[in-house]
XYZ file of C-alpha atoms in Angstrom:
505
model
C -2.550 198.786 62.120
C 1.156 199.642 61.886
C 2.220 202.808 63.677
C 3.296 204.429 60.370
C -0.304 204.573 59.153
C -2.557 207.493 60.124
C -5.539 206.833 62.376
C -8.555 205.651 60.404
C -11.897 204.341 61.621
C -11.786 201.141 59.564
C -8.946 199.115 58.044
C -8.625 199.393 54.260
C -9.555 197.019 51.466
C -7.048 196.699 48.635
C -8.276 196.477 45.045
C -5.551 195.024 42.851
C -6.013 196.183 39.260
C -4.615 193.896 36.568
C -6.212 193.482 33.114
C -9.284 195.409 34.281
C -8.213 199.036 34.070
C -11.609 200.674 34.428
C -14.032 201.713 37.156
C -17.366 200.713 35.600
C -18.384 197.041 35.606
C -15.405 196.170 37.763
C -16.725 193.603 40.266
C -13.614 193.631 42.457
C -13.839 197.388 42.883
C -17.597 197.276 43.367
C -17.249 194.688 46.125
C -14.523 196.672 47.879
C -16.664 199.808 47.914
C -19.685 197.849 49.146
C -17.787 196.658 52.242
C -17.937 200.174 53.633
C -14.211 200.111 54.304
C -11.854 202.658 52.774
C -10.324 201.532 49.508
C -6.766 201.437 48.181
C -6.395 201.022 44.415
C -3.149 199.279 43.473
C -1.326 198.207 40.332
C 1.764 195.997 40.554
C 4.276 196.181 37.727
C 6.318 192.998 37.720
C 9.127 193.505 35.181
C 10.078 189.810 35.197
C 7.005 187.722 36.044
C 7.615 184.064 36.819
C 6.680 181.659 34.029
C 4.785 184.312 32.058
C 5.754 186.869 29.458
C 5.882 190.570 30.221
C 3.942 192.683 27.704
C 5.567 193.385 24.381
C 6.793 196.843 23.444
C 3.478 198.033 21.972
C 1.595 196.554 24.920
C 3.853 198.390 27.347
C 3.102 201.649 25.558
C -0.647 201.047 25.907
C -0.215 199.982 29.529
C 1.454 203.282 30.400
C -1.289 205.306 28.739
C -4.042 203.173 30.255
C -2.655 203.427 33.791
C -2.271 207.174 33.335
C -5.950 207.428 32.341
C -7.024 205.211 35.247
C -5.058 207.316 37.698
C -6.613 210.509 36.318
C -10.088 209.060 36.843
C -9.254 208.117 40.427
C -7.784 211.564 41.092
C -11.046 213.124 39.896
C -12.794 211.107 42.605
C -10.345 212.230 45.280
C -7.907 209.320 45.281
C -5.048 207.914 43.261
C -3.603 204.702 41.860
C -0.790 203.342 43.992
C 1.748 201.800 41.615
C 4.142 199.211 43.000
C 7.213 197.743 41.308
C 8.454 194.236 41.930
C 7.480 190.602 42.139
C 3.711 190.229 42.399
C 4.041 187.406 44.895
C 6.109 189.455 47.315
C 4.926 192.990 46.663
C 1.166 192.699 47.076
C 1.532 190.751 50.326
C 4.066 193.161 51.797
C 1.951 196.167 50.842
C -1.287 194.758 52.248
C 0.426 193.957 55.549
C 2.114 197.362 55.722
C -1.136 199.306 55.426
C -3.076 196.960 57.698
C -5.495 195.792 55.014
C -8.369 193.566 56.064
C -9.136 192.290 52.531
C -7.579 192.139 49.070
C -9.795 191.890 45.975
C -8.988 191.192 42.356
C -10.525 189.997 39.096
C -9.342 186.602 37.954
C -6.736 185.613 35.342
C -6.753 182.364 33.411
C -3.404 180.957 32.320
C -1.974 178.153 34.456
C 1.033 180.204 35.545
C -1.111 183.205 36.470
C -3.473 181.014 38.454
C -0.550 179.444 40.299
C 0.740 182.909 41.192
C -2.679 184.034 42.397
C -3.183 180.895 44.491
C 0.191 181.399 46.149
C -0.612 185.052 46.907
C -4.035 184.148 48.249
C -2.513 181.501 50.533
C 0.140 183.910 51.841
C -2.404 186.628 52.519
C -4.744 184.273 54.347
C -1.866 183.130 56.521
C -1.450 186.786 57.449
C -5.119 187.006 58.399
C -6.065 188.977 55.267
C -9.143 187.747 53.389
C -9.079 187.448 49.601
C -12.045 187.805 47.255
C -11.833 187.203 43.504
C -14.286 187.861 40.669
C -14.908 187.491 36.954
C -14.189 190.851 35.392
C -12.737 189.743 32.046
C -15.014 187.188 30.375
C -18.642 186.529 29.611
C -18.395 183.059 31.157
C -15.761 181.423 33.306
C -13.927 178.644 31.427
C -14.847 175.910 33.918
C -18.583 176.564 33.532
C -18.782 175.167 29.979
C -18.094 171.487 29.209
C -19.241 168.577 27.100
C -21.882 166.179 28.445
C -19.168 163.945 29.858
C -17.446 166.885 31.544
C -14.541 167.351 29.145
C -13.440 170.630 27.542
C -14.732 171.411 24.083
C -12.170 171.396 21.268
C -14.331 172.862 18.502
C -15.537 176.444 18.566
C -19.021 175.850 17.176
C -19.925 173.264 19.792
C -18.351 175.341 22.545
C -20.186 178.514 21.571
C -23.562 176.787 21.293
C -23.084 175.380 24.789
C -21.792 178.666 26.186
C -24.823 180.561 24.892
C -27.453 177.924 25.692
C -29.946 179.380 28.156
C -27.372 181.894 29.265
C -27.173 185.644 29.047
C -24.229 187.634 30.427
C -25.062 189.711 33.459
C -25.869 193.338 32.799
C -22.802 195.523 33.323
C -22.683 197.635 36.454
C -22.214 201.401 36.351
C -19.091 203.047 37.675
C -18.966 204.430 41.208
C -19.949 208.005 41.832
C -17.949 208.129 45.045
C -15.093 206.125 46.565
C -13.935 206.419 50.166
C -10.173 206.268 49.673
C -7.662 205.222 52.308
C -4.707 207.627 52.423
C -1.606 205.485 51.996
C 1.231 206.921 54.093
C 4.210 208.127 52.099
C 6.619 205.916 54.029
C 4.734 202.662 53.339
C 6.439 200.244 50.918
C 8.969 202.861 49.922
C 11.156 200.348 48.108
C 8.321 199.114 45.918
C 6.255 202.259 45.483
C 6.554 204.222 42.254
C 5.979 207.968 42.448
C 5.674 208.488 38.703
C 4.602 206.135 35.938
C 7.570 207.207 33.842
C 9.800 205.398 36.343
C 8.446 202.101 35.005
C 10.071 202.893 31.626
C 7.133 201.438 29.712
C 7.367 203.912 26.842
C 10.137 204.024 24.232
C 12.731 206.734 24.575
C 15.653 206.391 22.185
C 14.519 205.833 19.550
C 10.926 206.891 20.112
C 9.091 204.623 17.684
C 5.612 205.211 19.141
C 4.595 208.226 17.058
C 2.242 206.136 14.934
C 0.639 204.636 18.033
C 0.010 208.082 19.476
C -1.521 209.204 16.173
C -3.797 206.167 16.050
C -5.021 205.586 19.592
C -6.468 207.193 22.670
C -6.214 204.833 25.631
C -8.204 204.224 28.772
C -11.786 203.710 29.852
C -13.308 206.880 28.417
C -11.496 206.399 25.126
C -12.851 202.854 25.004
C -16.400 204.134 25.307
C -15.759 206.693 22.586
C -14.521 203.937 20.282
C -17.461 201.681 21.143
C -20.000 204.462 20.550
C -18.393 205.299 17.213
C -18.539 201.657 16.126
C -22.182 201.292 17.119
C -23.178 204.484 15.348
C -21.151 204.169 12.161
C -20.009 200.624 11.481
C -22.057 197.952 13.275
C -24.759 197.669 10.617
C -22.163 196.945 7.894
C -19.917 194.764 10.036
C -20.933 191.474 8.395
C -20.509 192.776 4.847
C -17.503 195.030 5.377
C -15.377 193.402 8.064
C -13.159 191.650 5.494
C -12.386 194.817 3.533
C -9.257 196.347 5.059
C -9.728 199.767 3.442
C -13.221 200.079 4.956
C -13.775 201.288 8.506
C -16.132 198.422 9.353
C -14.385 196.692 12.262
C -14.745 197.691 15.892
C -11.070 198.261 16.804
C -12.092 197.414 20.374
C -9.544 194.631 20.885
C -6.933 196.640 22.847
C -9.609 198.076 25.123
C -10.802 194.557 25.888
C -7.237 193.323 26.270
C -6.439 195.827 29.025
C -9.935 195.856 30.458
C -10.682 199.488 29.612
C -13.982 197.944 28.563
C -15.463 194.675 29.777
C -16.829 191.981 27.486
C -20.180 192.392 29.245
C -20.271 196.097 28.459
C -19.567 195.488 24.789
C -22.042 192.599 24.565
C -24.946 194.537 26.039
C -24.118 197.763 24.189
C -24.227 195.901 20.864
C -27.541 194.234 21.704
C -28.989 197.560 22.814
C -27.921 199.188 19.545
C -29.448 196.281 17.624
C -32.774 196.699 19.389
C -32.759 200.412 18.589
C -32.006 199.695 14.926
C -34.807 197.145 14.803
C -37.361 199.640 16.142
C -36.235 202.470 13.880
C -35.287 200.735 10.629
C -37.131 199.038 7.814
C -37.210 195.268 7.413
C -34.168 195.067 5.146
C -31.970 197.293 7.296
C -33.078 195.456 10.420
C -32.141 192.131 8.805
C -28.737 193.491 7.800
C -28.171 194.812 11.312
C -29.170 191.466 12.814
C -26.662 189.631 10.610
C -23.914 192.033 11.643
C -24.788 191.730 15.321
C -24.704 187.932 15.174
C -21.350 188.002 13.416
C -19.882 190.444 15.905
C -21.112 188.459 18.893
C -19.524 185.375 17.346
C -16.217 187.249 17.318
C -16.623 187.913 21.032
C -17.253 184.195 21.253
C -13.901 183.460 19.604
C -12.264 185.617 22.263
C -14.033 183.573 24.922
C -12.956 180.338 23.244
C -9.335 181.484 23.198
C -9.418 182.064 26.961
C -11.171 178.721 27.350
C -8.218 177.066 25.593
C -5.758 179.113 27.650
C -7.374 177.801 30.831
C -7.593 174.148 29.816
C -4.463 173.620 27.710
C -0.685 173.761 27.867
C 0.824 177.235 27.295
C -0.645 178.235 23.945
C 2.320 180.359 22.878
C 4.763 177.484 23.365
C 3.040 174.140 22.752
C 1.174 172.895 19.696
C -2.427 172.139 20.606
C -2.175 169.274 18.109
C 1.048 167.672 19.230
C 1.423 165.991 15.840
C 2.785 169.318 14.619
C 5.807 168.872 16.876
C 7.395 167.040 13.939
C 6.733 169.846 11.456
C 9.932 170.558 9.429
C 10.034 174.328 9.935
C 12.663 176.394 8.157
C 15.013 178.625 10.142
C 15.580 181.494 7.718
C 16.464 184.812 9.328
C 16.482 186.660 6.012
C 12.947 185.608 5.078
C 11.718 186.269 8.614
C 13.185 189.761 8.535
C 11.638 190.480 5.131
C 8.248 189.494 6.545
C 8.688 191.592 9.689
C 9.675 194.677 7.694
C 6.942 194.353 5.072
C 9.417 193.583 2.278
C 8.174 190.209 0.993
C 7.247 191.468 -2.478
C 3.582 190.600 -1.919
C 1.765 193.948 -1.526
C -1.113 192.840 0.714
C 1.266 191.082 3.103
C 3.638 194.040 3.157
C 0.811 196.524 3.684
C -0.373 194.577 6.707
C 3.063 194.316 8.267
C 3.662 198.042 7.798
C 0.263 198.912 9.242
C 1.192 196.775 12.248
C 4.524 198.512 12.764
C 3.061 201.997 12.452
C -0.189 201.616 14.405
C 0.280 198.573 16.652
C -2.760 196.995 15.033
C -3.675 195.109 11.861
C -6.958 194.428 10.119
C -8.235 190.931 10.923
C -8.441 189.664 7.334
C -4.889 190.828 6.729
C -3.735 189.196 9.966
C -4.845 185.855 8.555
C -3.108 186.489 5.229
C 0.176 187.645 6.786
C 0.201 184.774 9.271
C -0.539 182.222 6.575
C 2.268 183.686 4.462
C 4.847 183.280 7.214
C 3.783 179.769 8.183
C 3.001 178.322 4.777
C 4.738 180.375 2.100
C 7.933 180.745 4.129
C 7.487 177.591 6.220
C 8.658 179.440 9.345
C 7.466 178.273 12.773
C 4.243 179.983 13.842
C 5.896 180.789 17.179
C 8.198 183.257 15.401
C 5.184 185.129 14.097
C 3.339 184.943 17.396
C 6.363 186.431 19.145
C 6.562 189.280 16.626
C 2.864 190.047 17.008
C 3.245 189.849 20.789
C 5.837 192.603 20.623
C 4.148 194.840 18.046
C 0.379 194.524 18.651
C -1.307 196.765 21.204
C -3.986 194.081 21.631
C -1.741 191.022 22.036
C -2.902 188.861 24.928
C -2.040 185.422 26.294
C -5.112 183.815 24.761
C -6.179 185.212 21.388
C -2.726 185.929 19.969
C -1.327 182.366 20.189
C -4.714 180.712 19.605
C -5.162 182.616 16.351
C -1.640 181.807 15.202
C -2.190 178.127 15.888
C -5.495 178.286 14.040
C -3.762 179.599 10.929
C -0.886 177.130 11.240
C -3.249 174.171 11.461
C -1.887 173.104 14.844
C -4.623 174.686 16.945
C -8.116 173.846 18.121
C -10.730 173.961 15.375
C -7.873 175.027 13.119
C -7.918 175.922 9.458
C -7.132 172.848 7.320
C -3.423 172.483 6.707
C -4.036 172.629 2.973
C -5.720 176.052 3.184
C -2.994 178.339 1.889
C -4.071 181.894 1.210
C -2.978 183.254 -2.148
C -2.001 186.834 -1.182
C -2.588 188.110 -4.716
C -6.120 186.694 -4.929
C -6.851 187.847 -1.374
C -5.799 191.353 -2.332
C -7.845 191.349 -5.518
C -10.921 190.095 -3.667
C -10.826 192.240 -0.532
C -8.881 195.291 -1.759
C -9.983 195.448 -5.402
C -9.152 199.125 -5.871
C -5.851 198.758 -4.052
C -6.753 201.465 -1.517
C -5.308 199.585 1.439
C -2.098 198.665 -0.376
C -1.648 202.197 -1.699
C -1.922 203.616 1.801
C 0.663 201.356 3.395
C 2.912 200.613 0.413
C 3.071 204.092 -1.136
C 5.835 203.136 -3.584
C 3.139 201.207 -5.479
C 0.511 203.952 -5.285
C 0.645 204.855 -8.981
C 0.266 201.325 -10.326
C -3.078 200.509 -11.966
C -5.593 198.358 -10.100
C -4.911 195.395 -12.321
C -1.345 194.920 -11.131
C -1.129 196.698 -7.774
C -1.394 193.315 -6.022
C 1.101 191.651 -8.396
C 3.536 194.331 -9.572
C 5.849 191.727 -11.134
C 3.109 191.151 -13.726
C 2.995 194.827 -14.730
C 4.233 195.857 -18.142
C 7.555 197.763 -18.254
C 5.696 200.873 -19.390
C 3.306 200.617 -16.435
C 6.198 200.287 -14.008
C 8.024 203.214 -15.573
C 4.915 205.393 -15.456
C 4.454 204.507 -11.773
C 8.174 205.087 -11.024
C 8.570 201.534 -9.737
C 11.829 199.658 -10.229
C 11.241 196.122 -9.064
C 14.091 194.855 -6.929
C 15.014 198.449 -5.999
C 11.998 200.578 -5.070
C 9.983 197.502 -4.200
C 11.243 193.910 -3.813
C 10.476 190.999 -6.039
C 8.587 188.159 -4.293
C 10.761 186.319 -1.798
C 9.260 183.074 -3.115
C 6.893 182.334 -6.030
C 3.412 181.477 -4.803
C 3.073 178.129 -6.558
C 6.491 176.963 -5.428
C 5.717 177.993 -1.853
C 2.363 176.223 -1.950
C 3.854 172.971 -3.176
C 6.620 173.124 -0.578
C 4.119 173.734 2.234
C 1.786 170.968 1.141
C 4.681 168.542 0.954
C 5.927 169.434 4.440
C 2.499 169.427 6.054
C 1.511 166.323 4.179
C 4.324 164.419 5.835
C 3.075 165.518 9.261
C -0.580 164.750 8.615
C -0.009 161.428 6.848
C 2.099 160.016 9.687
C 0.475 161.568 12.717
C -3.269 162.053 12.318
């Protein structure tokens, strides 16, 4: 042990927190505690990670709040979170050596670049005589444990999910520790890399402070995740299947950011949902039990899509950069900054699209049905490269991750695994009329249209002059005209995508 460290009976074990910012069901932390050695809890903020993207602006906001909550939980147990700043490859090794660590533990990551980084760190630590132990703390199943009969990766969700669930049940989640024996890190260890205050990481916006809507919408961290999960189970799970496509209805879980940052584990959510389903079955009548069962199955399938996205991330080229179907490399995308900006600002002239984009900007989140409609609009109505949309969502979503965000964009674009057919082009007017028939969602997020009648709130350009005047709407001034007519956009998209599919598939 270096002379700067205080005397301690046993050398410490370092737990490196990454996308697993919780204490319960955290196998790396559980293992470290079980060794009987004192524990050091560490987070490394790498502002410029090699070959990977740093979090977007909304993700950085959540990261700050999540780390603050994690630190508060550790303080309540008598310790703290040691935050380091710098290259992961250099910082974690230097810190472990400086405190005389005997082991370093972490939960695994799955992109190729992240795995390369972790392998390099593991090799460097072992050369220093420091053992490394890694665990699955993020998924229900590791990507390499599911394959076709001839050992190849699945490319279709249905087949993958059947195989992933066949004779398999995720392990029961483990409770959080009641006590942790913390190792007191000397103040003079890793001075250059150590951060005394989270604010020094500059993760939150300052001038201008655009995060007011995020603060109004979210509580972050492990305890907040459980509050959200409990609320979903009590108030929305039984109507999830029937209501999940209605953006004005509170029928979705809103658990995605908690899963993204590991405030909750997939195992915790899985077993909590099944437990709630069993309780509903015992207490409800036959019809309500059947409804609950349908909702549970649908929700578990959505967890399956998350698993499938990480499966693709593990097996494929970088999802946010490379078309899964390389035939789409020849797609004749349009480079139109004006149309892109109109989409980003929620000024396309299509109310459902604009409502979704404004909800995203204000809250850092968007309803799933509306995500599909807004993504389809950018890719197919505007014929703008899906990567532009993925990048915007990466920066503005609190739940954007390396797997689901690009996988979902590629699904909509038609270039991804198990993707929507290229000829599926959502009509935003019909989508609004079907899933927001009273216009409640549009009226909330596009208030300039709030006084229009239901019959034209999703297509204000079809309103009579008297209706517009009564609603105080001047098209082209208070609210824009459509950036492109739907039928024209559809024909243009089909022509462009038809050229790709006819020559490449």
